[in-house]
Amino acid sequence: MGGTAMMTTAMDEVAAEAARATQGAPRAVTAPGPEGGARSGPPIPAPGSGIPPATADPAAPAPHDPCAHGFLPERPPVRSMIGTWTRLDAMARAAAVAPDREAAIALVERARRDDELSALRQRVSRLSLRNAEAAAMRIAVVAVSCGWCGLDPQAPAARQVADEAFLDLWAAIAHRIDHDQFVALPTLALHNWAPERKPRRHIPIDQLARTEALVPIVRWAPEGQPLSRLDRLMLAATRLEAHGIWLFRLAETLAGRSPDDSSTPTALRRLVRVQHALRAQLHAEAAELAAAPATPQQRAVLAALAEQGALEPPVLQAADAVLGIGGRRVGDGRRQLLRRHLPAQHRAWLSAMDRHCAPVRTLAHRGGPDAAVYREAQESLIALRRTYTALVQAAARPATDPFPAAA
């Protein structure tokens, strides 16, 4: 895909620099619970520390490790659903290319009349977590296509707006994955991609997303047509997350460090380099995205997501947790509003970074060269966010060459 090959060498160089910054003494980082309180039980050992979670329940799922693959799924997303769930897949694909919201809503109503939605609802409990996430991505595509992304599926008022059977299915999926606010960029992007060709060998998920050409599983463009701007924006968000893996590792390096530690300015300088490389990557994506076709319906989808605050890439939220840009003027409420679209374990990790990087953030009120490096890191994050915002705005601009009508 555009810009991927060009960025790989540069990002590898940044990765090597960032790797050296993470070679400090291992520290345990205690993650809070989903509500932001302290997590009970032992701390989560730092990756590579060799410290086993001795008292952990062997039957419990392993805690999420953002240093392994950022907030990407642990395995490639489910490309093809089977059995009854092929109906949901077909409905999502049709809704994504619907000419307007009314046409997308008609697809949902037809599925309800044919009892497809109630049949799916009865099978939610049988889904593995990975397949439930795949179903959630397709639910998210349908919801935003119908203009329902801001609804709480369990709220009584929602039933006056959206199809009740679809809301029941939506709520059941949300309960299955323990995530109420999944209709947002992380679900629509990070669970809606696949490598164009089958990799020759097993490689880590972040490396797979960095080095392979990616294609969307559910396309926002009709089959046989070029990828749309919305497709390219979602794939750009996925590649941003994959290339940003070193930002997560540097965040762990800075967690708990004293601002006077000699390694702190070194890690901050490498954080600046990573953010500059991510910005260059977005610039490389911009030309192809701007040249791609778009429809009024896709612009409506983007506008609805933006209105809900559901377009902030997780990797930028990780950088904000370290550097504290988001809460500086508008307060922590804005930060939590953006995070509500992430799974509970991801929100927990970000809250832990908020706490453990607080000593580093005191550099904002100091003078000297170390404080200057910290402010440079903040400025580079602001520039990265502005570049991403410009990419979203390019995707939302009216197209000069809209899609021809599908045959």
mmCIF file of C-alpha atoms in Angstrom:
data_model
loop_
_atom_site.group_PDB
_atom_site.id
_atom_site.type_symbol
_atom_site.label_atom_id
_atom_site.label_comp_id
_atom_site.label_asym_id
_atom_site.label_seq_id
_atom_site.Cartn_x
_atom_site.Cartn_y
_atom_site.Cartn_z
ATOM 1 C CA MET A 1 0.000 0.000 0.000
ATOM 2 C CA GLY A 2 1.154 3.622 -0.491
ATOM 3 C CA GLY A 3 3.954 4.778 1.752
ATOM 4 C CA THR A 4 4.413 1.403 3.491
ATOM 5 C CA ALA A 5 7.629 0.321 1.787
ATOM 6 C CA MET A 6 9.092 3.828 1.938
ATOM 7 C CA MET A 7 8.478 4.100 5.684
ATOM 8 C CA THR A 8 9.744 0.648 6.709
ATOM 9 C CA THR A 9 13.468 1.459 6.610
ATOM 10 C CA ALA A 10 13.043 4.769 8.427
ATOM 11 C CA MET A 11 10.843 3.180 11.080
ATOM 12 C CA ASP A 12 13.341 0.330 11.528
ATOM 13 C CA GLU A 13 16.033 2.901 12.272
ATOM 14 C CA VAL A 14 13.763 4.603 14.804
ATOM 15 C CA ALA A 15 12.914 1.188 16.276
ATOM 16 C CA ALA A 16 16.586 0.422 16.818
ATOM 17 C CA GLU A 17 17.039 3.754 18.612
ATOM 18 C CA ALA A 18 13.918 3.222 20.710
ATOM 19 C CA ALA A 19 15.021 -0.311 21.596
ATOM 20 C CA ARG A 20 18.170 1.061 23.169
ATOM 21 C CA ALA A 21 16.045 3.451 25.227
ATOM 22 C CA THR A 22 14.031 0.567 26.670
ATOM 23 C CA GLN A 23 17.044 -1.310 27.975
ATOM 24 C CA GLY A 24 16.787 0.095 31.472
ATOM 25 C CA ALA A 25 16.111 -1.785 34.667
ATOM 26 C CA PRO A 26 12.758 -3.611 34.615
ATOM 27 C CA ARG A 27 9.967 -2.122 36.640
ATOM 28 C CA ALA A 28 6.562 -3.417 37.591
ATOM 29 C CA VAL A 29 3.668 -1.264 36.443
ATOM 30 C CA THR A 30 0.442 -1.681 38.347
ATOM 31 C CA ALA A 31 -2.578 -1.282 36.097
ATOM 32 C CA PRO A 32 -5.831 0.135 37.449
ATOM 33 C CA GLY A 33 -9.156 -1.573 37.025
ATOM 34 C CA PRO A 34 -11.629 -0.631 34.301
ATOM 35 C CA GLU A 35 -13.005 2.210 36.374
ATOM 36 C CA GLY A 36 -9.584 3.758 36.963
ATOM 37 C CA GLY A 37 -9.144 2.545 40.550
ATOM 38 C CA ALA A 38 -6.178 0.545 41.788
ATOM 39 C CA ARG A 39 -5.971 -3.002 40.526
ATOM 40 C CA SER A 40 -6.069 -5.640 43.235
ATOM 41 C CA GLY A 41 -3.452 -8.376 43.219
ATOM 42 C CA PRO A 42 0.190 -8.327 42.187
ATOM 43 C CA PRO A 43 1.667 -5.749 39.813
ATOM 44 C CA ILE A 44 2.089 -6.624 36.149
ATOM 45 C CA PRO A 45 5.797 -7.284 35.562
ATOM 46 C CA ALA A 46 7.486 -5.219 32.900
ATOM 47 C CA PRO A 47 7.948 -7.154 29.636
ATOM 48 C CA GLY A 48 11.323 -8.831 29.427
ATOM 49 C CA SER A 49 11.834 -8.658 33.184
ATOM 50 C CA GLY A 50 11.731 -12.411 33.594
ATOM 51 C CA ILE A 51 9.475 -11.986 36.634
ATOM 52 C CA PRO A 52 6.540 -14.446 36.463
ATOM 53 C CA PRO A 53 3.180 -13.369 37.909
ATOM 54 C CA ALA A 54 3.568 -15.915 40.683
ATOM 55 C CA THR A 55 0.200 -15.465 42.319
ATOM 56 C CA ALA A 56 -1.832 -15.089 39.154
ATOM 57 C CA ASP A 57 -4.671 -17.490 38.465
ATOM 58 C CA PRO A 58 -3.423 -19.874 35.732
ATOM 59 C CA ALA A 59 -6.942 -20.089 34.315
ATOM 60 C CA ALA A 60 -7.298 -16.315 33.995
ATOM 61 C CA PRO A 61 -6.489 -14.644 30.676
ATOM 62 C CA ALA A 62 -3.048 -13.059 30.475
ATOM 63 C CA PRO A 63 -3.025 -9.288 31.078
ATOM 64 C CA HIS A 64 -2.796 -7.208 27.923
ATOM 65 C CA ASP A 65 0.773 -6.235 27.106
ATOM 66 C CA PRO A 66 0.867 -3.107 24.897
ATOM 67 C CA CYS A 67 4.628 -3.537 24.538
ATOM 68 C CA ALA A 68 3.995 -6.704 22.530
ATOM 69 C CA HIS A 69 1.758 -5.245 19.838
ATOM 70 C CA GLY A 70 0.298 -1.929 20.955
ATOM 71 C CA PHE A 71 -3.491 -1.960 20.891
ATOM 72 C CA LEU A 72 -3.675 -4.146 17.796
ATOM 73 C CA PRO A 73 -5.538 -7.428 18.248
ATOM 74 C CA GLU A 74 -3.276 -10.245 19.400
ATOM 75 C CA ARG A 75 -3.941 -12.206 16.191
ATOM 76 C CA PRO A 76 -4.976 -11.073 12.696
ATOM 77 C CA PRO A 77 -8.703 -10.242 12.563
ATOM 78 C CA VAL A 78 -11.182 -12.899 11.433
ATOM 79 C CA ARG A 79 -11.433 -12.497 7.688
ATOM 80 C CA SER A 80 -14.389 -14.814 6.971
ATOM 81 C CA MET A 81 -17.227 -15.601 9.346
ATOM 82 C CA ILE A 82 -18.956 -18.955 9.082
ATOM 83 C CA GLY A 83 -22.369 -20.469 9.673
ATOM 84 C CA THR A 84 -25.251 -18.170 10.503
ATOM 85 C CA TRP A 85 -22.800 -15.299 10.966
ATOM 86 C CA THR A 86 -22.286 -15.048 7.218
ATOM 87 C CA ARG A 87 -25.625 -13.173 7.236
ATOM 88 C CA LEU A 88 -24.154 -10.439 9.444
ATOM 89 C CA ASP A 89 -21.078 -10.287 7.236
ATOM 90 C CA ALA A 90 -23.228 -9.861 4.116
ATOM 91 C CA MET A 91 -25.352 -7.185 5.800
ATOM 92 C CA ALA A 92 -22.242 -5.228 6.868
ATOM 93 C CA ARG A 93 -20.767 -5.371 3.361
ATOM 94 C CA ALA A 94 -24.030 -4.171 1.838
ATOM 95 C CA ALA A 95 -24.482 -1.413 4.444
ATOM 96 C CA ALA A 96 -20.948 -0.113 3.867
ATOM 97 C CA VAL A 97 -21.639 0.565 0.175
ATOM 98 C CA ALA A 98 -25.248 1.727 0.650
ATOM 99 C CA PRO A 99 -25.873 5.065 -1.096
ATOM 100 C CA ASP A 100 -27.414 6.654 2.006
ATOM 101 C CA ARG A 101 -28.596 5.971 5.524
ATOM 102 C CA GLU A 102 -32.108 5.109 4.434
ATOM 103 C CA ALA A 103 -30.813 2.315 2.221
ATOM 104 C CA ALA A 104 -28.658 0.965 5.065
ATOM 105 C CA ILE A 105 -31.609 1.056 7.473
ATOM 106 C CA ALA A 106 -33.720 -0.816 4.919
ATOM 107 C CA LEU A 107 -31.135 -3.619 4.962
ATOM 108 C CA VAL A 108 -31.459 -3.914 8.735
ATOM 109 C CA GLU A 109 -35.259 -3.911 8.588
ATOM 110 C CA ARG A 110 -35.214 -6.639 5.936
ATOM 111 C CA ALA A 111 -32.923 -8.763 8.128
ATOM 112 C CA ARG A 112 -35.313 -8.290 11.052
ATOM 113 C CA ARG A 113 -38.337 -9.309 8.966
ATOM 114 C CA ASP A 114 -36.480 -12.449 7.874
ATOM 115 C CA ASP A 115 -35.696 -13.257 11.553
ATOM 116 C CA GLU A 116 -31.967 -13.143 10.789
ATOM 117 C CA LEU A 117 -31.218 -10.738 13.641
ATOM 118 C CA SER A 118 -32.994 -12.806 16.293
ATOM 119 C CA ALA A 119 -31.229 -15.951 15.034
ATOM 120 C CA LEU A 120 -27.879 -14.206 15.447
ATOM 121 C CA ARG A 121 -28.836 -12.878 18.871
ATOM 122 C CA GLN A 122 -29.435 -16.438 20.105
ATOM 123 C CA ARG A 123 -25.954 -17.507 19.026
ATOM 124 C CA VAL A 124 -23.887 -14.699 20.579
ATOM 125 C CA SER A 125 -23.007 -16.669 23.702
ATOM 126 C CA ARG A 126 -21.441 -19.415 21.567
ATOM 127 C CA LEU A 127 -18.938 -17.088 19.940
ATOM 128 C CA SER A 128 -15.281 -17.211 20.919
ATOM 129 C CA LEU A 129 -13.931 -13.846 22.001
ATOM 130 C CA ARG A 130 -12.018 -13.470 18.727
ATOM 131 C CA ASN A 131 -15.129 -14.159 16.658
ATOM 132 C CA ALA A 132 -17.174 -11.884 18.906
ATOM 133 C CA GLU A 133 -14.714 -9.074 18.100
ATOM 134 C CA ALA A 134 -15.150 -9.875 14.400
ATOM 135 C CA ALA A 135 -18.924 -9.661 14.815
ATOM 136 C CA ALA A 136 -18.535 -6.373 16.719
ATOM 137 C CA MET A 137 -16.613 -4.859 13.808
ATOM 138 C CA ARG A 138 -19.459 -5.748 11.456
ATOM 139 C CA ILE A 139 -22.052 -4.409 13.907
ATOM 140 C CA ALA A 140 -20.037 -1.168 14.037
ATOM 141 C CA VAL A 141 -20.051 -0.888 10.228
ATOM 142 C CA VAL A 142 -23.827 -1.307 10.132
ATOM 143 C CA ALA A 143 -24.414 1.085 13.037
ATOM 144 C CA VAL A 144 -22.396 3.947 11.545
ATOM 145 C CA SER A 145 -23.868 3.334 8.086
ATOM 146 C CA CYS A 146 -27.343 3.755 9.563
ATOM 147 C CA GLY A 147 -26.341 6.855 11.534
ATOM 148 C CA TRP A 148 -26.742 5.116 14.894
ATOM 149 C CA CYS A 149 -23.176 5.340 16.213
ATOM 150 C CA GLY A 150 -24.103 7.664 19.091
ATOM 151 C CA LEU A 151 -26.808 5.378 20.475
ATOM 152 C CA ASP A 152 -26.649 3.340 23.654
ATOM 153 C CA PRO A 153 -28.246 0.082 22.478
ATOM 154 C CA GLN A 154 -29.724 -0.556 25.923
ATOM 155 C CA ALA A 155 -31.248 2.898 26.396
ATOM 156 C CA PRO A 156 -35.056 3.056 26.025
ATOM 157 C CA ALA A 157 -34.751 6.168 23.844
ATOM 158 C CA ALA A 158 -32.643 4.245 21.328
ATOM 159 C CA ARG A 159 -35.629 2.052 20.484
ATOM 160 C CA GLN A 160 -37.464 5.074 19.145
ATOM 161 C CA VAL A 161 -34.639 5.623 16.648
ATOM 162 C CA ALA A 162 -33.169 2.258 15.671
ATOM 163 C CA ASP A 163 -34.413 -1.236 14.942
ATOM 164 C CA GLU A 164 -35.086 -3.085 18.207
ATOM 165 C CA ALA A 165 -33.816 -6.459 16.999
ATOM 166 C CA PHE A 166 -30.571 -4.894 15.825
ATOM 167 C CA LEU A 167 -30.184 -3.078 19.161
ATOM 168 C CA ASP A 168 -30.662 -6.380 20.998
ATOM 169 C CA LEU A 169 -27.940 -7.989 18.883
ATOM 170 C CA TRP A 170 -25.678 -4.955 19.408
ATOM 171 C CA ALA A 171 -26.178 -5.070 23.195
ATOM 172 C CA ALA A 172 -25.522 -8.817 23.299
ATOM 173 C CA ILE A 173 -22.249 -8.424 21.382
ATOM 174 C CA ALA A 174 -21.236 -5.536 23.660
ATOM 175 C CA HIS A 175 -21.871 -7.733 26.697
ATOM 176 C CA ARG A 176 -19.926 -10.622 25.153
ATOM 177 C CA ILE A 177 -16.795 -8.523 24.568
ATOM 178 C CA ASP A 178 -17.352 -6.439 27.748
ATOM 179 C CA HIS A 179 -17.181 -3.184 25.821
ATOM 180 C CA ASP A 180 -20.209 -0.896 25.483
ATOM 181 C CA GLN A 181 -18.683 1.854 23.319
ATOM 182 C CA PHE A 182 -17.054 -0.223 20.578
ATOM 183 C CA VAL A 183 -18.633 1.621 17.625
ATOM 184 C CA ALA A 184 -15.546 3.758 16.985
ATOM 185 C CA LEU A 185 -12.240 3.915 15.134
ATOM 186 C CA PRO A 186 -10.415 1.173 17.116
ATOM 187 C CA THR A 187 -13.072 -1.386 16.173
ATOM 188 C CA LEU A 188 -13.645 -0.133 12.629
ATOM 189 C CA ALA A 189 -9.922 0.029 11.812
ATOM 190 C CA LEU A 190 -7.994 -2.413 13.980
ATOM 191 C CA HIS A 191 -10.409 -5.311 13.379
ATOM 192 C CA ASN A 192 -11.089 -4.620 9.694
ATOM 193 C CA TRP A 193 -7.867 -5.447 7.882
ATOM 194 C CA ALA A 194 -6.049 -8.449 6.498
ATOM 195 C CA PRO A 195 -2.718 -8.983 4.716
ATOM 196 C CA GLU A 196 -3.213 -8.982 0.962
ATOM 197 C CA ARG A 197 -1.277 -12.221 0.678
ATOM 198 C CA LYS A 198 -0.736 -14.967 3.207
ATOM 199 C CA PRO A 199 2.536 -14.360 5.104
ATOM 200 C CA ARG A 200 5.229 -16.957 4.477
ATOM 201 C CA ARG A 201 5.737 -17.538 8.189
ATOM 202 C CA HIS A 202 4.296 -16.536 11.516
ATOM 203 C CA ILE A 203 5.411 -13.033 12.427
ATOM 204 C CA PRO A 204 4.315 -10.700 15.244
ATOM 205 C CA ILE A 205 1.061 -8.895 14.575
ATOM 206 C CA ASP A 206 2.612 -5.411 14.604
ATOM 207 C CA GLN A 207 5.332 -6.494 12.158
ATOM 208 C CA LEU A 208 2.693 -8.095 9.936
ATOM 209 C CA ALA A 209 0.701 -4.860 9.818
ATOM 210 C CA ARG A 210 3.876 -2.842 9.155
ATOM 211 C CA THR A 211 5.467 -4.908 6.424
ATOM 212 C CA GLU A 212 2.592 -6.486 4.476
ATOM 213 C CA ALA A 213 0.237 -4.782 2.038
ATOM 214 C CA LEU A 214 -3.120 -4.522 3.837
ATOM 215 C CA VAL A 215 -6.656 -4.746 2.471
ATOM 216 C CA PRO A 216 -9.955 -4.053 4.286
ATOM 217 C CA ILE A 217 -12.102 -7.046 5.221
ATOM 218 C CA VAL A 218 -15.342 -5.066 4.844
ATOM 219 C CA ARG A 219 -14.838 -2.516 2.074
ATOM 220 C CA TRP A 220 -16.439 0.907 2.051
ATOM 221 C CA ALA A 221 -16.029 0.823 -1.733
ATOM 222 C CA PRO A 222 -17.961 -1.485 -4.076
ATOM 223 C CA GLU A 223 -16.147 -4.605 -5.285
ATOM 224 C CA GLY A 224 -14.166 -3.899 -8.399
ATOM 225 C CA GLN A 225 -13.819 -0.195 -7.543
ATOM 226 C CA PRO A 226 -10.690 1.469 -6.084
ATOM 227 C CA LEU A 227 -10.481 1.739 -2.321
ATOM 228 C CA SER A 228 -12.345 4.756 -0.999
ATOM 229 C CA ARG A 229 -10.943 7.501 1.206
ATOM 230 C CA LEU A 230 -12.659 5.931 4.190
ATOM 231 C CA ASP A 231 -10.991 2.575 3.437
ATOM 232 C CA ARG A 232 -7.613 4.276 3.177
ATOM 233 C CA LEU A 233 -8.148 6.278 6.376
ATOM 234 C CA MET A 234 -8.959 3.119 8.339
ATOM 235 C CA LEU A 235 -5.943 1.285 6.916
ATOM 236 C CA ALA A 236 -3.757 4.324 7.685
ATOM 237 C CA ALA A 237 -4.949 4.167 11.307
ATOM 238 C CA THR A 238 -4.008 0.478 11.457
ATOM 239 C CA ARG A 239 -0.527 1.109 10.051
ATOM 240 C CA LEU A 240 -0.113 4.066 12.433
ATOM 241 C CA GLU A 241 -0.803 1.726 15.331
ATOM 242 C CA ALA A 242 1.632 -0.884 14.010
ATOM 243 C CA HIS A 243 4.441 1.618 13.433
ATOM 244 C CA GLY A 244 3.718 3.233 16.805
ATOM 245 C CA ILE A 245 4.637 0.107 18.774
ATOM 246 C CA TRP A 246 7.882 1.771 19.914
ATOM 247 C CA LEU A 247 5.889 4.615 21.384
ATOM 248 C CA PHE A 248 4.204 2.110 23.710
ATOM 249 C CA ARG A 249 7.580 0.669 24.688
ATOM 250 C CA LEU A 250 9.026 4.091 25.383
ATOM 251 C CA ALA A 251 5.949 4.882 27.489
ATOM 252 C CA GLU A 252 6.759 1.853 29.662
ATOM 253 C CA THR A 253 10.388 3.030 29.856
ATOM 254 C CA LEU A 254 9.324 6.461 31.131
ATOM 255 C CA ALA A 255 6.758 5.060 33.589
ATOM 256 C CA GLY A 256 7.982 5.670 37.122
ATOM 257 C CA ARG A 257 11.166 7.423 36.030
ATOM 258 C CA SER A 258 12.314 10.466 37.942
ATOM 259 C CA PRO A 259 12.617 13.636 35.847
ATOM 260 C CA ASP A 260 16.208 13.840 37.118
ATOM 261 C CA ASP A 261 17.065 10.333 35.887
ATOM 262 C CA SER A 262 19.767 10.543 33.210
ATOM 263 C CA SER A 263 17.789 8.123 30.990
ATOM 264 C CA THR A 264 14.652 10.305 30.959
ATOM 265 C CA PRO A 265 15.805 12.922 28.404
ATOM 266 C CA THR A 266 17.250 10.125 26.240
ATOM 267 C CA ALA A 267 13.899 8.337 26.155
ATOM 268 C CA LEU A 268 12.095 11.612 25.446
ATOM 269 C CA ARG A 269 14.403 12.362 22.503
ATOM 270 C CA ARG A 270 13.626 8.952 21.052
ATOM 271 C CA LEU A 271 9.934 9.546 21.657
ATOM 272 C CA VAL A 272 10.281 12.693 19.539
ATOM 273 C CA ARG A 273 11.942 10.659 16.765
ATOM 274 C CA VAL A 274 9.134 8.085 16.800
ATOM 275 C CA GLN A 275 6.482 10.812 16.634
ATOM 276 C CA HIS A 276 8.299 12.533 13.763
ATOM 277 C CA ALA A 277 8.443 9.208 11.898
ATOM 278 C CA LEU A 278 4.709 8.627 12.477
ATOM 279 C CA ARG A 279 4.008 12.102 11.143
ATOM 280 C CA ALA A 280 6.084 11.380 8.036
ATOM 281 C CA GLN A 281 4.121 8.162 7.572
ATOM 282 C CA LEU A 282 0.814 10.056 7.652
ATOM 283 C CA HIS A 283 2.172 12.520 5.083
ATOM 284 C CA ALA A 284 3.056 9.546 2.864
ATOM 285 C CA GLU A 285 -0.533 8.278 3.163
ATOM 286 C CA ALA A 286 -2.090 11.665 2.404
ATOM 287 C CA ALA A 287 -1.563 11.825 -1.370
ATOM 288 C CA GLU A 288 -3.200 8.464 -2.103
ATOM 289 C CA LEU A 289 -6.032 9.199 0.304
ATOM 290 C CA ALA A 290 -6.764 12.598 -1.254
ATOM 291 C CA ALA A 291 -6.841 11.033 -4.726
ATOM 292 C CA ALA A 292 -9.234 8.241 -3.706
ATOM 293 C CA PRO A 293 -12.964 8.492 -4.430
ATOM 294 C CA ALA A 294 -15.572 9.209 -1.765
ATOM 295 C CA THR A 295 -19.337 9.428 -1.441
ATOM 296 C CA PRO A 296 -21.631 11.704 0.589
ATOM 297 C CA GLN A 297 -22.574 8.661 2.685
ATOM 298 C CA GLN A 298 -18.937 8.034 3.639
ATOM 299 C CA ARG A 299 -18.489 11.682 4.582
ATOM 300 C CA ALA A 300 -21.587 11.371 6.770
ATOM 301 C CA VAL A 301 -20.014 8.349 8.488
ATOM 302 C CA LEU A 302 -16.850 10.326 9.209
ATOM 303 C CA ALA A 303 -18.815 13.308 10.476
ATOM 304 C CA ALA A 304 -20.871 11.106 12.816
ATOM 305 C CA LEU A 305 -17.759 9.435 14.244
ATOM 306 C CA ALA A 306 -16.017 12.784 14.696
ATOM 307 C CA GLU A 307 -19.070 14.177 16.495
ATOM 308 C CA GLN A 308 -18.881 11.291 18.982
ATOM 309 C CA GLY A 309 -15.144 11.780 19.566
ATOM 310 C CA ALA A 310 -14.641 8.322 18.104
ATOM 311 C CA LEU A 311 -11.793 9.029 15.671
ATOM 312 C CA GLU A 312 -8.764 9.419 17.988
ATOM 313 C CA PRO A 313 -6.189 6.697 17.191
ATOM 314 C CA PRO A 314 -5.200 4.679 20.288
ATOM 315 C CA VAL A 315 -1.488 5.294 19.686
ATOM 316 C CA LEU A 316 -2.037 9.052 20.022
ATOM 317 C CA GLN A 317 -3.884 8.466 23.269
ATOM 318 C CA ALA A 318 -0.876 6.500 24.524
ATOM 319 C CA ALA A 319 1.444 9.412 23.735
ATOM 320 C CA ASP A 320 -0.973 11.770 25.467
ATOM 321 C CA ALA A 321 -0.948 9.592 28.589
ATOM 322 C CA VAL A 322 2.819 10.123 28.794
ATOM 323 C CA LEU A 323 3.013 13.787 27.827
ATOM 324 C CA GLY A 324 -0.276 15.105 29.202
ATOM 325 C CA ILE A 325 -1.405 17.222 26.248
ATOM 326 C CA GLY A 326 -5.090 16.297 26.335
ATOM 327 C CA GLY A 327 -5.812 17.290 29.926
ATOM 328 C CA ARG A 328 -3.887 20.544 29.957
ATOM 329 C CA ARG A 329 -6.767 22.922 29.207
ATOM 330 C CA VAL A 330 -9.970 20.982 28.818
ATOM 331 C CA GLY A 331 -9.524 18.763 31.863
ATOM 332 C CA ASP A 332 -9.410 15.013 32.352
ATOM 333 C CA GLY A 333 -13.054 14.695 31.309
ATOM 334 C CA ARG A 334 -12.106 15.186 27.671
ATOM 335 C CA ARG A 335 -9.436 12.500 27.947
ATOM 336 C CA GLN A 336 -11.851 9.975 29.432
ATOM 337 C CA LEU A 337 -14.390 10.861 26.736
ATOM 338 C CA LEU A 338 -11.898 9.823 24.054
ATOM 339 C CA ARG A 339 -10.885 6.680 25.921
ATOM 340 C CA ARG A 340 -14.391 5.341 26.379
ATOM 341 C CA HIS A 341 -14.156 3.773 22.913
ATOM 342 C CA LEU A 342 -11.273 1.513 23.982
ATOM 343 C CA PRO A 343 -11.614 -1.886 25.692
ATOM 344 C CA ALA A 344 -11.353 -1.882 29.484
ATOM 345 C CA GLN A 345 -7.846 -3.363 29.550
ATOM 346 C CA HIS A 346 -6.594 -0.629 27.218
ATOM 347 C CA ARG A 347 -8.197 2.091 29.318
ATOM 348 C CA ALA A 348 -6.563 0.503 32.373
ATOM 349 C CA TRP A 349 -3.113 0.663 30.782
ATOM 350 C CA LEU A 350 -3.594 4.319 29.822
ATOM 351 C CA SER A 351 -4.705 5.177 33.356
ATOM 352 C CA ALA A 352 -1.588 3.450 34.684
ATOM 353 C CA MET A 353 0.549 5.556 32.344
ATOM 354 C CA ASP A 354 -1.254 8.698 33.569
ATOM 355 C CA ARG A 355 -0.133 7.903 37.101
ATOM 356 C CA HIS A 356 3.322 6.509 36.519
ATOM 357 C CA CYS A 357 4.409 9.195 34.035
ATOM 358 C CA ALA A 358 3.300 12.034 36.332
ATOM 359 C CA PRO A 359 6.875 12.614 37.616
ATOM 360 C CA VAL A 360 8.137 13.054 34.043
ATOM 361 C CA ARG A 361 5.374 15.583 33.357
ATOM 362 C CA THR A 362 6.732 17.856 36.100
ATOM 363 C CA LEU A 363 9.391 18.836 33.539
ATOM 364 C CA ALA A 364 6.717 21.075 32.012
ATOM 365 C CA HIS A 365 7.172 23.463 34.958
ATOM 366 C CA ARG A 366 10.963 23.466 34.996
ATOM 367 C CA GLY A 367 13.765 25.112 33.071
ATOM 368 C CA GLY A 368 16.930 23.711 31.587
ATOM 369 C CA PRO A 369 17.795 21.322 28.743
ATOM 370 C CA ASP A 370 15.753 18.386 30.072
ATOM 371 C CA ALA A 371 12.613 20.539 30.237
ATOM 372 C CA ALA A 372 13.319 21.747 26.696
ATOM 373 C CA VAL A 373 13.409 18.122 25.492
ATOM 374 C CA TYR A 374 10.089 17.434 27.230
ATOM 375 C CA ARG A 375 8.486 20.461 25.565
ATOM 376 C CA GLU A 376 9.860 19.330 22.211
ATOM 377 C CA ALA A 377 8.154 15.964 22.768
ATOM 378 C CA GLN A 378 4.885 17.749 23.504
ATOM 379 C CA GLU A 379 5.215 19.902 20.397
ATOM 380 C CA SER A 380 5.936 16.873 18.233
ATOM 381 C CA LEU A 381 2.777 15.186 19.543
ATOM 382 C CA ILE A 382 0.735 18.313 18.793
ATOM 383 C CA ALA A 383 2.145 18.340 15.248
ATOM 384 C CA LEU A 384 1.363 14.623 14.848
ATOM 385 C CA ARG A 385 -2.219 15.158 15.976
ATOM 386 C CA ARG A 386 -2.632 18.056 13.574
ATOM 387 C CA THR A 387 -1.318 15.929 10.712
ATOM 388 C CA TYR A 388 -3.795 13.167 11.571
ATOM 389 C CA THR A 389 -6.613 15.722 11.771
ATOM 390 C CA ALA A 390 -5.637 16.989 8.316
ATOM 391 C CA LEU A 391 -5.831 13.413 7.016
ATOM 392 C CA VAL A 392 -9.354 13.048 8.426
ATOM 393 C CA GLN A 393 -10.359 16.380 6.900
ATOM 394 C CA ALA A 394 -8.981 15.263 3.518
ATOM 395 C CA ALA A 395 -11.085 12.109 3.763
ATOM 396 C CA ALA A 396 -14.184 14.190 4.538
ATOM 397 C CA ARG A 397 -13.827 16.627 1.630
ATOM 398 C CA PRO A 398 -16.295 16.256 -1.272
ATOM 399 C CA ALA A 399 -14.965 14.073 -4.067
ATOM 400 C CA THR A 400 -14.607 15.372 -7.598
ATOM 401 C CA ASP A 401 -14.985 11.892 -9.026
ATOM 402 C CA PRO A 402 -17.586 9.976 -7.010
ATOM 403 C CA PHE A 403 -18.146 6.261 -7.351
ATOM 404 C CA PRO A 404 -20.205 5.272 -10.365
ATOM 405 C CA ALA A 405 -23.422 3.519 -9.516
ATOM 406 C CA ALA A 406 -22.868 -0.163 -8.739
ATOM 407 C CA ALA A 407 -24.189 -2.510 -11.370
#
